[in-house]
PDB file of C-alpha atoms in Angstrom:
ATOM      1  CA  MET Q   2      -0.093  -0.017  -0.097  1.00  0.00           C
ATOM      2  CA  THR Q   3       1.493   3.522  -0.865  1.00  0.00           C
ATOM      3  CA  ASP Q   4       0.812   6.789   0.888  1.00  0.00           C
ATOM      4  CA  ALA Q   5      -0.028   9.595  -1.582  1.00  0.00           C
ATOM      5  CA  CYS Q   6       2.919  11.420  -0.256  1.00  0.00           C
ATOM      6  CA  PHE Q   7       5.486   8.588  -0.224  1.00  0.00           C
ATOM      7  CA  PRO Q   8       5.100   7.031  -3.927  1.00  0.00           C
ATOM      8  CA  ALA Q   9       5.915   3.289  -4.273  1.00  0.00           C
ATOM      9  CA  PHE Q  10       8.754   4.779  -6.455  1.00  0.00           C
ATOM     10  CA  PRO Q  11      10.804   7.385  -5.815  1.00  0.00           C
ATOM     11  CA  ILE Q  12      11.013  10.261  -8.571  1.00  0.00           C
ATOM     12  CA  LEU Q  13      14.577  11.235  -9.227  1.00  0.00           C
ATOM     13  CA  ILE Q  14      15.234  14.742 -10.124  1.00  0.00           C
ATOM     14  CA  LYS Q  15      18.334  15.396 -11.872  1.00  0.00           C
ATOM     15  CA  ALA Q  16      19.954  18.592 -10.891  1.00  0.00           C
ATOM     16  CA  PRO Q  17      20.935  21.175 -13.606  1.00  0.00           C
ATOM     17  CA  GLN Q  18      23.854  20.692 -15.497  1.00  0.00           C
ATOM     18  CA  ASN Q  19      25.820  23.760 -14.044  1.00  0.00           C
ATOM     19  CA  MET Q  20      25.270  22.704 -10.589  1.00  0.00           C
ATOM     20  CA  MET Q  21      27.648  19.993  -8.943  1.00  0.00           C
ATOM     21  CA  ASP Q  22      27.395  18.335  -6.032  1.00  0.00           C
ATOM     22  CA  ILE Q  23      30.388  17.608  -3.238  1.00  0.00           C
ATOM     23  CA  ASN Q  24      31.007  14.207  -5.159  1.00  0.00           C
ATOM     24  CA  GLU Q  25      31.467  15.630  -8.343  1.00  0.00           C
ATOM     25  CA  ILE Q  26      33.496  18.553  -6.751  1.00  0.00           C
ATOM     26  CA  ARG Q  27      35.964  15.783  -5.454  1.00  0.00           C
ATOM     27  CA  GLU Q  28      36.466  14.529  -9.126  1.00  0.00           C
ATOM     28  CA  LEU Q  29      37.890  17.412  -9.735  1.00  0.00           C
ATOM     29  CA  LEU Q  30      39.748  19.335  -6.764  1.00  0.00           C
ATOM     30  CA  PRO Q  31      42.372  17.098  -5.048  1.00  0.00           C
ATOM     31  CA  HIS Q  32      41.629  18.727  -1.813  1.00  0.00           C
ATOM     32  CA  ARG Q  33      40.644  16.823   1.030  1.00  0.00           C
ATOM     33  CA  TYR Q  34      39.044  16.988   4.748  1.00  0.00           C
ATOM     34  CA  PRO Q  35      39.494  19.333   6.305  1.00  0.00           C
ATOM     35  CA  PHE Q  36      41.012  21.763   3.328  1.00  0.00           C
ATOM     36  CA  LEU Q  37      38.113  21.046   0.870  1.00  0.00           C
ATOM     37  CA  LEU Q  38      36.084  24.356   1.572  1.00  0.00           C
ATOM     38  CA  VAL Q  39      33.700  24.192  -1.284  1.00  0.00           C
ATOM     39  CA  ASP Q  40      30.396  22.552  -0.365  1.00  0.00           C
ATOM     40  CA  ARG Q  41      28.592  22.595  -3.539  1.00  0.00           C
ATOM     41  CA  VAL Q  42      28.707  24.674  -6.740  1.00  0.00           C
ATOM     42  CA  VAL Q  43      25.118  26.346  -7.502  1.00  0.00           C
ATOM     43  CA  GLU Q  44      25.860  27.853 -11.188  1.00  0.00           C
ATOM     44  CA  MET Q  45      28.627  27.515 -13.572  1.00  0.00           C
ATOM     45  CA  ASP Q  46      28.642  29.318 -16.645  1.00  0.00           C
ATOM     46  CA  LEU Q  47      31.547  28.401 -19.173  1.00  0.00           C
ATOM     47  CA  GLU Q  48      30.426  30.819 -21.727  1.00  0.00           C
ATOM     48  CA  GLU Q  49      30.538  33.726 -19.254  1.00  0.00           C
ATOM     49  CA  LYS Q  50      33.538  31.768 -17.514  1.00  0.00           C
ATOM     50  CA  ARG Q  51      32.187  32.467 -14.126  1.00  0.00           C
ATOM     51  CA  VAL Q  52      31.292  30.344 -10.998  1.00  0.00           C
ATOM     52  CA  ARG Q  53      29.228  30.624  -8.082  1.00  0.00           C
ATOM     53  CA  ALA Q  54      29.660  28.599  -4.806  1.00  0.00           C
ATOM     54  CA  TYR Q  55      29.106  28.244  -1.397  1.00  0.00           C
ATOM     55  CA  LYS Q  56      30.938  26.838   1.490  1.00  0.00           C
ATOM     56  CA  ASN Q  57      28.569  26.377   5.042  1.00  0.00           C
ATOM     57  CA  VAL Q  58      30.286  27.335   7.790  1.00  0.00           C
ATOM     58  CA  THR Q  59      29.799  25.543  11.039  1.00  0.00           C
ATOM     59  CA  ILE Q  60      31.499  25.631  14.710  1.00  0.00           C
ATOM     60  CA  ASN Q  61      32.821  22.137  14.075  1.00  0.00           C
ATOM     61  CA  GLU Q  62      35.775  23.366  11.845  1.00  0.00           C
ATOM     62  CA  PRO Q  63      38.943  22.424  13.427  1.00  0.00           C
ATOM     63  CA  PHE Q  64      39.981  25.917  13.045  1.00  0.00           C
ATOM     64  CA  PHE Q  65      37.805  27.393  15.458  1.00  0.00           C
ATOM     65  CA  ASN Q  66      39.091  25.819  18.451  1.00  0.00           C
ATOM     66  CA  GLY Q  67      42.029  27.872  18.101  1.00  0.00           C
ATOM     67  CA  HIS Q  68      41.047  30.923  15.975  1.00  0.00           C
ATOM     68  CA  PHE Q  69      39.643  33.609  18.701  1.00  0.00           C
ATOM     69  CA  PRO Q  70      38.080  30.882  21.112  1.00  0.00           C
ATOM     70  CA  GLY Q  71      35.130  32.498  22.641  1.00  0.00           C
ATOM     71  CA  HIS Q  72      34.658  34.423  19.232  1.00  0.00           C
ATOM     72  CA  PRO Q  73      35.093  32.197  16.590  1.00  0.00           C
ATOM     73  CA  ILE Q  74      36.130  33.780  13.230  1.00  0.00           C
ATOM     74  CA  MET Q  75      37.012  31.999   9.828  1.00  0.00           C
ATOM     75  CA  PRO Q  76      41.071  32.839   9.245  1.00  0.00           C
ATOM     76  CA  GLY Q  77      41.241  34.950   6.368  1.00  0.00           C
ATOM     77  CA  VAL Q  78      43.499  32.772   4.682  1.00  0.00           C
ATOM     78  CA  LEU Q  79      40.492  30.262   4.220  1.00  0.00           C
ATOM     79  CA  ILE Q  80      38.620  32.331   2.741  1.00  0.00           C
ATOM     80  CA  ILE Q  81      40.828  33.250   0.473  1.00  0.00           C
ATOM     81  CA  GLU Q  82      41.721  29.224  -0.048  1.00  0.00           C
ATOM     82  CA  ALA Q  83      37.820  28.741  -0.711  1.00  0.00           C
ATOM     83  CA  MET Q  84      37.880  31.442  -3.193  1.00  0.00           C
ATOM     84  CA  ALA Q  85      40.785  29.861  -4.726  1.00  0.00           C
ATOM     85  CA  GLN Q  86      38.978  26.325  -4.677  1.00  0.00           C
ATOM     86  CA  ALA Q  87      36.017  27.706  -6.141  1.00  0.00           C
ATOM     87  CA  ALA Q  88      38.038  29.386  -9.284  1.00  0.00           C
ATOM     88  CA  GLY Q  89      39.935  26.106  -9.601  1.00  0.00           C
ATOM     89  CA  LEU Q  90      36.814  24.407 -10.234  1.00  0.00           C
ATOM     90  CA  LEU Q  91      35.915  27.019 -13.173  1.00  0.00           C
ATOM     91  CA  GLY Q  92      39.338  26.554 -14.202  1.00  0.00           C
ATOM     92  CA  PHE Q  93      39.287  22.650 -14.707  1.00  0.00           C
ATOM     93  CA  SER Q  94      35.813  22.858 -16.082  1.00  0.00           C
ATOM     94  CA  LEU Q  95      37.166  25.144 -18.728  1.00  0.00           C
ATOM     95  CA  MET Q  96      39.445  22.837 -19.673  1.00  0.00           C
ATOM     96  CA  GLY Q  97      37.326  19.751 -19.425  1.00  0.00           C
ATOM     97  CA  ALA Q  98      40.072  18.529 -17.170  1.00  0.00           C
ATOM     98  CA  LYS Q  99      40.103  16.662 -13.628  1.00  0.00           C
ATOM     99  CA  ALA Q 100      42.817  16.950 -11.051  1.00  0.00           C
ATOM    100  CA  ALA Q 101      45.693  15.178 -12.643  1.00  0.00           C
ATOM    101  CA  ALA Q 102      48.205  13.053 -10.803  1.00  0.00           C
ATOM    102  CA  ASP Q 103      51.286  14.490 -12.892  1.00  0.00           C
ATOM    103  CA  THR Q 104      49.813  18.371 -12.421  1.00  0.00           C
ATOM    104  CA  LEU Q 105      49.021  20.598  -9.547  1.00  0.00           C
ATOM    105  CA  TYR Q 106      47.532  24.371 -10.162  1.00  0.00           C
ATOM    106  CA  LEU Q 107      48.984  26.443  -7.273  1.00  0.00           C
ATOM    107  CA  PHE Q 108      48.330  29.441  -5.699  1.00  0.00           C
ATOM    108  CA  VAL Q 109      50.909  31.665  -6.711  1.00  0.00           C
ATOM    109  CA  GLY Q 110      49.684  35.406  -5.751  1.00  0.00           C
ATOM    110  CA  SER Q 111      46.928  37.850  -4.991  1.00  0.00           C
ATOM    111  CA  ASP Q 112      46.277  41.383  -6.035  1.00  0.00           C
ATOM    112  CA  ASN Q 113      43.688  43.728  -4.513  1.00  0.00           C
ATOM    113  CA  LEU Q 114      42.839  41.438  -1.734  1.00  0.00           C
ATOM    114  CA  ARG Q 115      40.545  43.375   0.947  1.00  0.00           C
ATOM    115  CA  PHE Q 116      38.362  42.099   4.123  1.00  0.00           C
ATOM    116  CA  ARG Q 117      35.601  43.633   4.961  1.00  0.00           C
ATOM    117  CA  SER Q 118      33.732  41.463   7.590  1.00  0.00           C
ATOM    118  CA  PRO Q 119      34.328  38.465   9.235  1.00  0.00           C
ATOM    119  CA  VAL Q 120      32.892  35.351   9.077  1.00  0.00           C
ATOM    120  CA  THR Q 121      31.455  33.277  11.993  1.00  0.00           C
ATOM    121  CA  PRO Q 122      30.102  30.109  12.407  1.00  0.00           C
ATOM    122  CA  GLY Q 123      26.213  29.649  10.841  1.00  0.00           C
ATOM    123  CA  ASP Q 124      27.553  31.945   7.661  1.00  0.00           C
ATOM    124  CA  GLN Q 125      26.958  30.909   4.013  1.00  0.00           C
ATOM    125  CA  LEU Q 126      29.817  31.784   2.289  1.00  0.00           C
ATOM    126  CA  THR Q 127      29.102  32.553  -1.193  1.00  0.00           C
ATOM    127  CA  LEU Q 128      32.367  32.288  -3.739  1.00  0.00           C
ATOM    128  CA  GLU Q 129      31.940  33.731  -6.639  1.00  0.00           C
ATOM    129  CA  ALA Q 130      34.871  33.683  -9.334  1.00  0.00           C
ATOM    130  CA  ARG Q 131      35.116  35.114 -13.012  1.00  0.00           C
ATOM    131  CA  VAL Q 132      38.184  34.267 -15.210  1.00  0.00           C
ATOM    132  CA  LEU Q 133      40.420  37.556 -16.292  1.00  0.00           C
ATOM    133  CA  SER Q 134      43.071  35.696 -17.903  1.00  0.00           C
ATOM    134  CA  ALA Q 135      44.632  32.493 -18.934  1.00  0.00           C
ATOM    135  CA  LYS Q 136      47.963  32.354 -20.732  1.00  0.00           C
ATOM    136  CA  ARG Q 137      50.626  29.395 -20.823  1.00  0.00           C
ATOM    137  CA  GLY Q 138      49.592  28.068 -17.655  1.00  0.00           C
ATOM    138  CA  LEU Q 139      48.832  30.898 -15.625  1.00  0.00           C
ATOM    139  CA  TRP Q 140      45.594  31.806 -14.547  1.00  0.00           C
ATOM    140  CA  LYS Q 141      43.991  35.111 -13.233  1.00  0.00           C
ATOM    141  CA  PHE Q 142      40.654  35.438 -11.537  1.00  0.00           C
ATOM    142  CA  GLU Q 143      38.408  38.404  -9.909  1.00  0.00           C
ATOM    143  CA  CYS Q 144      36.985  36.738  -6.439  1.00  0.00           C
ATOM    144  CA  GLN Q 145      34.299  37.388  -3.973  1.00  0.00           C
ATOM    145  CA  ALA Q 146      33.084  35.930  -1.122  1.00  0.00           C
ATOM    146  CA  SER Q 147      29.872  37.235   0.330  1.00  0.00           C
ATOM    147  CA  VAL Q 148      27.651  36.211   3.370  1.00  0.00           C
ATOM    148  CA  ASP Q 149      23.932  37.267   2.758  1.00  0.00           C
ATOM    149  CA  GLY Q 150      24.596  39.057   0.128  1.00  0.00           C
ATOM    150  CA  ARG Q 151      27.377  41.654   1.502  1.00  0.00           C
ATOM    151  CA  ALA Q 152      30.943  41.342   0.651  1.00  0.00           C
ATOM    152  CA  VAL Q 153      33.081  39.865   3.113  1.00  0.00           C
ATOM    153  CA  CYS Q 154      36.153  39.352   0.934  1.00  0.00           C
ATOM    154  CA  SER Q 155      37.231  39.946  -2.851  1.00  0.00           C
ATOM    155  CA  GLY Q 156      40.829  40.080  -5.067  1.00  0.00           C
ATOM    156  CA  GLU Q 157      42.077  38.937  -7.802  1.00  0.00           C
ATOM    157  CA  ILE Q 158      43.729  35.286  -7.152  1.00  0.00           C
ATOM    158  CA  ILE Q 159      46.505  34.237  -9.510  1.00  0.00           C
ATOM    159  CA  CYS Q 160      47.198  30.076 -10.224  1.00  0.00           C
ATOM    160  CA  ALA Q 161      49.781  28.339 -12.161  1.00  0.00           C
ATOM    161  CA  GLU Q 162      50.348  25.068 -13.426  1.00  0.00           C
ATOM    162  CA  GLN Q 163      53.111  22.857 -12.505  1.00  0.00           C
ATOM    163  CA  LYS Q 164      54.572  19.218 -12.824  1.00  0.00           C
ATOM    164  CA  LYS Q 165      55.112  17.167 -10.271  1.00  0.00           C
TER     165      LYS Q 165
END
C-alpha cells in the first residue's frame, strides 16, 4: 500500500548540469577534509567563464578551536583558499580536465585583496569567481566571497600549473 505523499517508486530529479554536488567537486579538486572548502557549486557558466559556489561554515570546523576562542572567526587565509578552490573548479571545468596525478595548480599570488567583514559559524559563504585571463599555464581570476549578499572578501587570485 502506498501513501499519496510517498509513491511506491521514488521520483529522481536530476540537478541542472551547471550545478555540482560534493562528489563531483571531489572528482575535480585534489583537496580533502579539512581543506576542501567548497560544499556545492550552484551555478557554472562556461560561456561567461564564471562560477558561484558556497561553503557552509559550522562551529565544527577544526580551526575554530584555536582561532579566537570564545569569539570564533573564520581565518582570512581560508576564505582566500575557498575562493581559490571555486576558481579552480571553474578552471578545471573550462579545460575539461580533472585534478591530474602529474599536475598541480598552485595559488601563486593575489592582487587588490580586501577583507570587509568577519565570517562566523552559521554563515553560508558564497564564493564567486570569473576568469580574467589564462595564458601559458597562468590563470587570473576575479573573486568575491559574501555572506547574505554582502561582500566579506574580494580580490584577484593567480594560479599556475606545475608538473609534479
